[in-house]
Amino acid sequence: MIFIDACFKKPTPTAPAWLMRQAGRYLSEYLATRAKAKDFIDFCRRSDLAAEATLQPVEILGVDAAIIFSDILVVPLEMGMKLEFERGAGPVLPRPIQNESDIDGLSDNAVDRLGYVYDALRLTREHLAPDKALIGFAGSPWTLATYMIEGGGSKTYAIAKKMAYSAPDMLHKLLRKLSDAISGYLLRQIDAGANAVQIFDSWGGALEKEAFFEFSWSYMLKIAERIKSARPDIPVILFSKGAGGYLESIGGDFDAFGVDWNTPIERAKNLLFDRYALQGNMEPARLYDKAAIESGVREIARVMGKADGYIFNLGHGMQPDFSRENAKFLVDFVHQTFAR
Ligand code: CP3
């Protein structure tokens, strides 16, 4: 699996490529699979449908890794929180966490209630070609906490930040509980066939530097360390959107760092590439245009060269209005450009 080799900085015949949020509405096949489910949560719970959606981008785009189709919010869901996905409006958690007793009320059994994700992983691994890696994932404790406290997406994170500055012990209690659940969840995903795991810290960059390390990064590292001590053979990838200004202070036991598109890849290379594999970071909007794709890939290749330990990805996720043709063009162009 060239994806796994690259995570461990071993030589590969070209740079492996996959795209964050590669399963999604830009694929008509995804929409057809989704139509078989009652709603988005039912889709996540139907292991056969989840496996189907996971395999689609591998077959259509030729990426080197599949990422299990699910959502980061299944963890709060199975901790007992009410969750709704309203079409077009994003996730809504109508009874957000407001106090200590709400935190105490969260179930400790989420890891056991997520069996449908493990089933989907087993089913996917059975059908996936042996040279393609299967990536398991979870949201970071901080990113999940923002949804659980705000009751959905947010532009300012005002309520979560208010807790961070005015009731830090309460926030830490929630983050500890989430970290325990996520560590167990990722280990169970590995047992079910995940060949690597990624933690998505989509909203880490909402925090100033000191707060980022206190409330987000330290918990991601704790989870990574638990996984690395139990399963040193499994690469751990950490992705924090918006942490580009904090790279000087990044360290700890994990394998690959996901670079977002706001961070110049040269900066990530200079500060991290001696210790970590790097994954990223083409601006996703370049997918609107083939010439923009070519110049984006060439610029990354100019910086990274053909060094071992580079994994191509976008600097954030695929969007529903992207074209599959351009996505396929991108993956082929990456494989060609980075061929040794
Ligand atoms: O990458 C993949 O292909 C695997 C599947 C995956 C989904 N969500 C499926 C999904 C992954 C890795 C996620 C992670 C996720 N979910 C994140 C972190 C990644 C990031 O982009 O930073 C976040 C913040 C969420 C929460 C979430 N789930 C939101 C905000 C939304 C609504 C987005 C929108 O565009 O409407 C979802 C729903 C969701 N999760 C969809 C998919 C394919 C779209 C749902 C649909 O089919 O209508």
Short mmCIF file of C-alpha atoms and ligand atoms in Angstrom, two decimals:
data_model
loop_
_atom_site.label_atom_id
_atom_site.label_comp_id
_atom_site.label_asym_id
_atom_site.label_seq_id
_atom_site.Cartn_x
_atom_site.Cartn_y
_atom_site.Cartn_z
CA MET A 1 0.00 0.00 0.00
CA ILE A 2 1.79 3.11 -1.20
CA PHE A 3 -0.33 5.28 1.09
CA ILE A 4 0.89 3.45 4.21
CA ASP A 5 4.50 3.42 2.98
CA ALA A 6 4.38 7.19 2.46
CA CYS A 7 2.97 7.71 5.98
CA PHE A 8 6.07 5.92 7.28
CA LYS A 9 8.33 7.84 4.86
CA LYS A 10 9.28 4.72 2.94
CA PRO A 11 9.98 4.97 -0.81
CA THR A 12 6.95 4.80 -3.14
CA PRO A 13 6.72 4.71 -6.98
CA THR A 14 4.76 7.99 -6.95
CA ALA A 15 3.04 10.18 -4.36
CA PRO A 16 -0.13 8.51 -3.08
CA ALA A 17 -3.26 10.64 -3.46
CA TRP A 18 -6.67 10.83 -1.80
CA LEU A 19 -9.09 13.72 -1.27
CA MET A 20 -10.71 14.72 2.00
CA ARG A 21 -14.50 14.30 1.71
CA GLN A 22 -13.94 12.30 -1.48
CA ALA A 23 -17.28 10.49 -0.99
CA GLY A 24 -20.03 13.02 -1.50
CA ARG A 25 -22.64 14.84 -3.47
CA TYR A 26 -20.40 15.72 -6.43
CA LEU A 27 -20.75 12.03 -7.41
CA SER A 28 -24.09 10.92 -8.91
CA GLU A 29 -23.33 7.43 -7.57
CA TYR A 30 -23.21 8.85 -4.03
CA LEU A 31 -26.59 10.53 -4.51
CA ALA A 32 -28.04 7.23 -5.77
CA THR A 33 -26.70 5.37 -2.72
CA ARG A 34 -27.95 8.09 -0.36
CA ALA A 35 -31.42 7.85 -1.93
CA LYS A 36 -31.66 4.27 -0.64
CA ALA A 37 -31.46 5.51 2.98
CA LYS A 38 -34.22 7.23 5.00
CA ASP A 39 -31.99 10.15 5.92
CA PHE A 40 -28.30 10.95 6.43
CA ILE A 41 -28.06 9.30 9.86
CA ASP A 42 -29.76 6.16 8.54
CA PHE A 43 -27.21 6.25 5.68
CA CYS A 44 -24.36 6.28 8.23
CA ARG A 45 -25.98 3.41 10.16
CA ARG A 46 -26.52 1.21 7.08
CA SER A 47 -23.15 -0.54 6.81
CA ASP A 48 -23.86 -1.89 3.32
CA LEU A 49 -24.63 1.59 2.00
CA ALA A 50 -21.69 3.15 3.85
CA ALA A 51 -19.33 0.57 2.33
CA GLU A 52 -20.79 1.28 -1.12
CA ALA A 53 -20.21 5.05 -0.75
CA THR A 54 -16.68 4.41 0.56
CA LEU A 55 -15.68 2.37 -2.47
CA GLN A 56 -17.10 4.75 -5.11
CA PRO A 57 -14.30 7.36 -5.21
CA VAL A 58 -11.64 4.62 -5.31
CA GLU A 59 -13.22 3.11 -8.41
CA ILE A 60 -14.11 6.43 -10.05
CA LEU A 61 -11.01 8.52 -9.27
CA GLY A 62 -8.26 5.93 -8.77
CA VAL A 63 -7.21 7.35 -5.41
CA ASP A 64 -4.79 5.28 -3.32
CA ALA A 65 -6.89 5.24 -0.16
CA ALA A 66 -10.54 4.92 0.77
CA ILE A 67 -11.83 6.82 3.81
CA ILE A 68 -14.71 5.12 5.55
CA PHE A 69 -17.99 6.86 4.80
CA SER A 70 -19.47 8.11 8.08
CA ASP A 71 -19.50 11.44 9.89
CA ILE A 72 -17.59 12.88 12.83
CA LEU A 73 -20.94 13.53 14.58
CA VAL A 74 -21.83 9.83 15.04
CA VAL A 75 -19.74 9.99 18.25
CA PRO A 76 -21.91 12.66 19.97
CA LEU A 77 -24.95 10.87 18.51
CA GLU A 78 -24.02 7.59 20.18
CA MET A 79 -23.09 9.42 23.38
CA GLY A 80 -26.80 10.12 23.48
CA MET A 81 -27.13 13.56 21.91
CA LYS A 82 -30.02 14.33 19.63
CA LEU A 83 -28.74 15.04 16.11
CA GLU A 84 -30.51 16.10 12.92
CA PHE A 85 -29.20 16.79 9.47
CA GLU A 86 -31.50 19.23 7.75
CA ARG A 87 -30.98 19.19 4.04
CA GLY A 88 -28.84 22.14 3.04
CA ALA A 89 -28.64 23.50 6.61
CA GLY A 90 -25.90 21.27 8.04
CA PRO A 91 -26.03 19.41 11.36
CA VAL A 92 -28.25 20.55 14.24
CA LEU A 93 -27.97 19.34 17.87
CA PRO A 94 -31.15 20.77 19.38
CA ARG A 95 -30.21 20.05 23.02
CA PRO A 96 -26.64 21.36 23.36
CA ILE A 97 -24.32 20.81 26.32
CA GLN A 98 -24.85 23.65 28.79
CA ASN A 99 -23.62 22.43 32.17
CA GLU A 100 -21.77 19.71 34.10
CA SER A 101 -24.81 17.51 34.46
CA ASP A 102 -25.25 17.51 30.65
CA ILE A 103 -21.66 16.21 30.43
CA ASP A 104 -22.31 13.60 33.15
CA GLY A 105 -25.36 12.50 31.20
CA LEU A 106 -23.32 11.56 28.11
CA SER A 107 -23.13 7.80 27.65
CA ASP A 108 -19.81 6.01 28.24
CA ASN A 109 -20.84 3.25 25.84
CA ALA A 110 -20.60 5.09 22.52
CA VAL A 111 -17.68 2.89 21.44
CA ASP A 112 -19.89 -0.19 21.68
CA ARG A 113 -22.83 1.51 19.99
CA LEU A 114 -20.80 2.34 16.88
CA GLY A 115 -20.81 -1.26 15.63
CA TYR A 116 -22.28 -0.17 12.31
CA VAL A 117 -19.06 1.74 11.54
CA TYR A 118 -16.93 -1.34 12.32
CA ASP A 119 -19.24 -3.47 10.13
CA ALA A 120 -18.86 -0.95 7.29
CA LEU A 121 -15.06 -1.08 7.66
CA ARG A 122 -15.03 -4.91 7.55
CA LEU A 123 -17.28 -4.94 4.51
CA THR A 124 -15.24 -2.27 2.72
CA ARG A 125 -11.93 -3.98 3.46
CA GLU A 126 -13.32 -7.21 1.95
CA HIS A 127 -14.09 -5.45 -1.33
CA LEU A 128 -11.15 -3.05 -1.51
CA ALA A 129 -8.11 -3.95 -3.63
CA PRO A 130 -5.18 -5.09 -1.46
CA ASP A 131 -2.97 -2.21 -2.61
CA LYS A 132 -5.51 0.43 -1.50
CA ALA A 133 -5.47 1.61 2.11
CA LEU A 134 -8.60 2.03 4.21
CA ILE A 135 -8.58 5.11 6.46
CA GLY A 136 -10.64 5.30 9.64
CA PHE A 137 -11.36 8.69 11.19
CA ALA A 138 -12.83 10.69 14.03
CA GLY A 139 -13.35 14.35 14.80
CA SER A 140 -11.01 15.94 17.33
CA PRO A 141 -12.38 16.43 20.84
CA TRP A 142 -12.40 20.22 20.41
CA THR A 143 -14.14 20.13 17.03
CA LEU A 144 -16.81 17.74 18.35
CA ALA A 145 -17.17 19.86 21.50
CA THR A 146 -17.90 22.95 19.37
CA TYR A 147 -20.85 21.17 17.73
CA MET A 148 -22.05 19.78 21.07
CA ILE A 149 -21.88 23.16 22.83
CA GLU A 150 -23.04 25.41 19.99
CA GLY A 151 -25.80 23.04 18.89
CA GLY A 152 -24.49 22.97 15.31
CA GLY A 153 -22.05 24.77 13.09
CA SER A 154 -20.93 28.25 14.12
CA LYS A 155 -19.18 31.26 12.64
CA THR A 156 -17.77 32.64 15.89
CA TYR A 157 -17.69 29.66 18.32
CA ALA A 158 -18.82 32.22 20.91
CA ILE A 159 -20.51 29.74 23.27
CA ALA A 160 -17.68 27.18 23.15
CA LYS A 161 -15.07 29.93 23.65
CA LYS A 162 -17.07 31.40 26.51
CA MET A 163 -16.79 28.01 28.21
CA ALA A 164 -13.05 27.84 27.39
CA TYR A 165 -12.33 31.17 29.11
CA SER A 166 -14.96 31.28 31.84
CA ALA A 167 -15.38 27.59 32.76
CA PRO A 168 -12.22 25.83 31.51
CA ASP A 169 -12.61 22.93 33.96
CA MET A 170 -16.02 22.14 32.54
CA LEU A 171 -14.68 22.19 28.97
CA HIS A 172 -11.73 19.98 29.99
CA LYS A 173 -14.14 17.49 31.52
CA LEU A 174 -16.04 17.27 28.23
CA LEU A 175 -12.80 17.02 26.23
CA ARG A 176 -11.51 14.20 28.47
CA LYS A 177 -14.72 12.27 28.02
CA LEU A 178 -14.57 12.75 24.25
CA SER A 179 -10.89 11.74 24.14
CA ASP A 180 -11.64 8.46 25.90
CA ALA A 181 -14.48 7.69 23.50
CA ILE A 182 -12.44 8.66 20.41
CA SER A 183 -9.38 6.61 21.45
CA GLY A 184 -11.54 3.52 21.93
CA TYR A 185 -13.46 4.22 18.74
CA LEU A 186 -10.32 4.51 16.60
CA LEU A 187 -8.80 1.35 18.11
CA ARG A 188 -12.01 -0.53 17.30
CA GLN A 189 -11.89 0.86 13.74
CA ILE A 190 -8.36 -0.52 13.44
CA ASP A 191 -9.52 -3.92 14.72
CA ALA A 192 -12.23 -3.85 12.04
CA GLY A 193 -9.75 -3.26 9.21
CA ALA A 194 -8.71 0.41 9.13
CA ASN A 195 -5.09 0.57 7.92
CA ALA A 196 -4.56 4.16 9.12
CA VAL A 197 -6.53 6.73 11.10
CA GLN A 198 -6.99 10.48 10.73
CA ILE A 199 -8.27 12.95 13.30
CA PHE A 200 -10.14 15.92 11.76
CA ASP A 201 -9.72 19.07 13.81
CA SER A 202 -11.76 21.23 11.49
CA TRP A 203 -12.11 24.12 13.93
CA GLY A 204 -8.75 24.07 15.75
CA GLY A 205 -7.84 27.31 13.98
CA ALA A 206 -10.69 29.10 15.73
CA LEU A 207 -8.49 29.14 18.84
CA GLU A 208 -5.59 31.48 19.59
CA LYS A 209 -2.22 29.75 20.01
CA GLU A 210 -2.21 29.05 23.75
CA ALA A 211 -5.85 27.94 23.70
CA PHE A 212 -5.24 25.75 20.65
CA PHE A 213 -2.58 23.76 22.50
CA GLU A 214 -4.58 23.65 25.73
CA PHE A 215 -8.01 22.71 24.35
CA SER A 216 -7.34 21.02 21.02
CA TRP A 217 -3.85 19.82 20.18
CA SER A 218 -3.05 18.27 23.59
CA TYR A 219 -6.12 16.03 23.33
CA MET A 220 -5.36 15.02 19.76
CA LEU A 221 -1.87 14.07 20.89
CA LYS A 222 -3.17 12.05 23.83
CA ILE A 223 -5.36 10.05 21.45
CA ALA A 224 -2.47 9.63 18.98
CA GLU A 225 -0.17 8.43 21.76
CA ARG A 226 -2.72 5.85 22.93
CA ILE A 227 -3.05 4.52 19.40
CA LYS A 228 0.69 4.49 18.72
CA SER A 229 1.44 2.61 21.95
CA ALA A 230 -1.23 -0.04 21.22
CA ARG A 231 -0.77 -0.20 17.42
CA PRO A 232 2.63 1.17 16.30
CA ASP A 233 2.03 -0.43 12.87
CA ILE A 234 -0.91 1.91 12.13
CA PRO A 235 -0.17 5.44 10.86
CA VAL A 236 -1.87 8.29 12.71
CA ILE A 237 -2.57 11.47 10.71
CA LEU A 238 -3.47 14.72 12.46
CA PHE A 239 -5.24 17.49 10.53
CA SER A 240 -5.96 20.84 12.17
CA LYS A 241 -7.58 23.41 9.89
CA GLY A 242 -6.13 26.83 10.62
CA ALA A 243 -3.12 25.79 12.71
CA GLY A 244 -0.55 27.00 10.15
CA GLY A 245 0.63 29.80 12.43
CA TYR A 246 1.40 27.37 15.23
CA LEU A 247 3.66 24.89 13.44
CA GLU A 248 6.80 25.90 15.38
CA SER A 249 5.29 24.28 18.49
CA ILE A 250 3.98 21.08 16.90
CA GLY A 251 5.51 17.83 18.17
CA GLY A 252 4.63 14.48 19.71
CA ASP A 253 4.05 10.89 18.70
CA PHE A 254 2.15 10.66 15.41
CA ASP A 255 3.12 9.91 11.81
CA ALA A 256 1.71 12.40 9.32
CA PHE A 257 0.63 16.03 9.56
CA GLY A 258 -2.24 17.24 7.38
CA VAL A 259 -1.45 20.66 5.95
CA ASP A 260 -4.40 22.96 5.23
CA TRP A 261 -4.51 25.22 2.17
CA ASN A 262 -3.87 28.42 4.12
CA THR A 263 -0.45 27.16 5.16
CA PRO A 264 2.34 27.54 2.60
CA ILE A 265 3.58 23.97 2.09
CA GLU A 266 7.15 25.26 2.15
CA ARG A 267 6.63 26.42 5.74
CA ALA A 268 5.26 23.00 6.76
CA LYS A 269 8.20 21.34 4.99
CA ASN A 270 10.78 23.47 6.77
CA LEU A 271 9.25 23.03 10.21
CA LEU A 272 7.91 19.47 10.18
CA PHE A 273 9.15 17.30 7.32
CA ASP A 274 12.26 16.11 9.17
CA ARG A 275 9.97 14.47 11.75
CA TYR A 276 6.65 13.77 10.00
CA ALA A 277 5.19 12.74 6.67
CA LEU A 278 3.21 15.62 5.15
CA GLN A 279 -0.24 15.42 3.57
CA GLY A 280 -1.92 18.19 1.61
CA ASN A 281 -2.60 20.91 0.66
CA MET A 282 -3.97 22.07 -2.70
CA GLU A 283 -6.58 24.82 -2.46
CA PRO A 284 -9.82 22.89 -3.16
CA ALA A 285 -11.25 25.66 -5.36
CA ARG A 286 -8.55 24.90 -7.94
CA LEU A 287 -10.76 21.94 -8.86
CA TYR A 288 -12.95 24.37 -10.81
CA ASP A 289 -10.32 24.63 -13.54
CA LYS A 290 -7.85 22.20 -15.15
CA ALA A 291 -5.11 24.78 -15.66
CA ALA A 292 -5.47 25.82 -12.01
CA ILE A 293 -5.16 22.15 -11.01
CA GLU A 294 -1.97 21.77 -13.06
CA SER A 295 -0.31 24.86 -11.64
CA GLY A 296 -1.38 23.93 -8.08
CA VAL A 297 0.10 20.44 -8.34
CA ARG A 298 3.27 21.72 -10.03
CA GLU A 299 3.83 24.28 -7.28
CA ILE A 300 3.56 21.58 -4.59
CA ALA A 301 5.91 19.35 -6.62
CA ARG A 302 8.42 22.20 -6.90
CA VAL A 303 8.53 22.45 -3.10
CA MET A 304 8.27 18.78 -2.09
CA GLY A 305 10.22 17.31 -5.01
CA LYS A 306 10.08 13.53 -5.04
CA ALA A 307 10.98 13.10 -1.39
CA ASP A 308 9.63 10.05 0.45
CA GLY A 309 6.86 10.84 2.91
CA TYR A 310 4.67 13.15 0.85
CA ILE A 311 0.95 12.35 0.42
CA PHE A 312 -1.12 14.41 -1.99
CA ASN A 313 -4.47 15.74 -0.74
CA LEU A 314 -6.53 18.90 -0.81
CA GLY A 315 -6.03 21.47 1.93
CA HIS A 316 -9.67 20.86 3.01
CA GLY A 317 -12.66 18.91 1.71
CA MET A 318 -14.34 18.33 -1.64
CA GLN A 319 -17.43 20.48 -2.30
CA PRO A 320 -20.77 19.34 -3.77
CA ASP A 321 -20.41 21.44 -6.96
CA PHE A 322 -16.95 20.12 -7.92
CA SER A 323 -16.72 18.13 -11.15
CA ARG A 324 -15.85 14.46 -11.09
CA GLU A 325 -14.01 14.87 -14.37
CA ASN A 326 -11.65 17.45 -12.85
CA ALA A 327 -11.20 15.32 -9.72
CA LYS A 328 -10.16 12.36 -11.87
CA PHE A 329 -7.89 14.64 -13.91
CA LEU A 330 -6.28 15.82 -10.66
CA VAL A 331 -5.54 12.33 -9.35
CA ASP A 332 -4.03 11.23 -12.68
CA PHE A 333 -1.98 14.41 -12.92
CA VAL A 334 -0.60 13.91 -9.40
CA HIS A 335 0.42 10.32 -10.10
CA GLN A 336 2.14 11.40 -13.30
CA THR A 337 3.85 14.47 -11.82
CA PHE A 338 5.30 12.69 -8.79
CA ALA A 339 6.31 9.44 -10.58
CA ARG A 340 9.86 8.47 -9.61
O1 CP3 B 1 -14.12 12.08 3.47
C1 CP3 B 1 -15.02 11.26 3.19
O2 CP3 B 1 -15.36 11.01 2.03
C2 CP3 B 1 -15.64 10.45 4.33
C3 CP3 B 1 -16.85 10.93 4.88
C4 CP3 B 1 -16.95 12.17 5.74
C5 CP3 B 1 -18.17 12.87 5.88
N1 CP3 B 1 -18.02 13.81 6.85
C6 CP3 B 1 -19.40 12.57 5.13
C7 CP3 B 1 -20.43 13.62 5.02
C8 CP3 B 1 -16.02 12.76 6.61
C9 CP3 B 1 -14.56 12.45 6.83
C10 CP3 B 1 -16.73 13.79 7.31
C11 CP3 B 1 -16.11 14.61 8.37
C12 CP3 B 1 -16.81 15.79 8.87
N2 CP3 B 1 -18.15 15.95 9.12
C13 CP3 B 1 -16.17 16.96 9.30
C14 CP3 B 1 -14.67 17.16 9.32
C15 CP3 B 1 -14.10 17.34 7.97
C16 CP3 B 1 -13.96 18.74 7.50
O3 CP3 B 1 -14.39 19.00 6.36
O4 CP3 B 1 -13.34 19.56 8.19
C17 CP3 B 1 -17.15 17.84 9.77
C18 CP3 B 1 -16.91 19.25 10.30
C19 CP3 B 1 -18.39 17.19 9.66
C20 CP3 B 1 -19.74 17.68 10.09
C21 CP3 B 1 -20.68 17.71 8.96
N3 CP3 B 1 -21.24 16.61 8.36
C22 CP3 B 1 -21.16 18.85 8.27
C23 CP3 B 1 -20.75 20.28 8.60
C24 CP3 B 1 -22.03 18.37 7.27
C25 CP3 B 1 -22.87 19.19 6.34
C26 CP3 B 1 -22.00 19.55 5.19
C27 CP3 B 1 -22.77 20.00 3.98
O5 CP3 B 1 -22.05 20.32 3.05
O6 CP3 B 1 -24.01 19.96 3.96
C28 CP3 B 1 -22.04 16.98 7.31
C29 CP3 B 1 -22.78 16.07 6.41
C30 CP3 B 1 -21.94 15.17 5.56
N4 CP3 B 1 -20.95 14.37 6.05
C31 CP3 B 1 -22.09 14.95 4.16
C32 CP3 B 1 -21.14 13.97 3.82
C33 CP3 B 1 -20.92 13.34 2.48
C34 CP3 B 1 -23.11 15.60 3.26
C35 CP3 B 1 -24.43 15.03 3.61
C36 CP3 B 1 -25.34 14.82 2.44
O7 CP3 B 1 -25.19 13.81 1.73
O8 CP3 B 1 -26.24 15.66 2.27
#
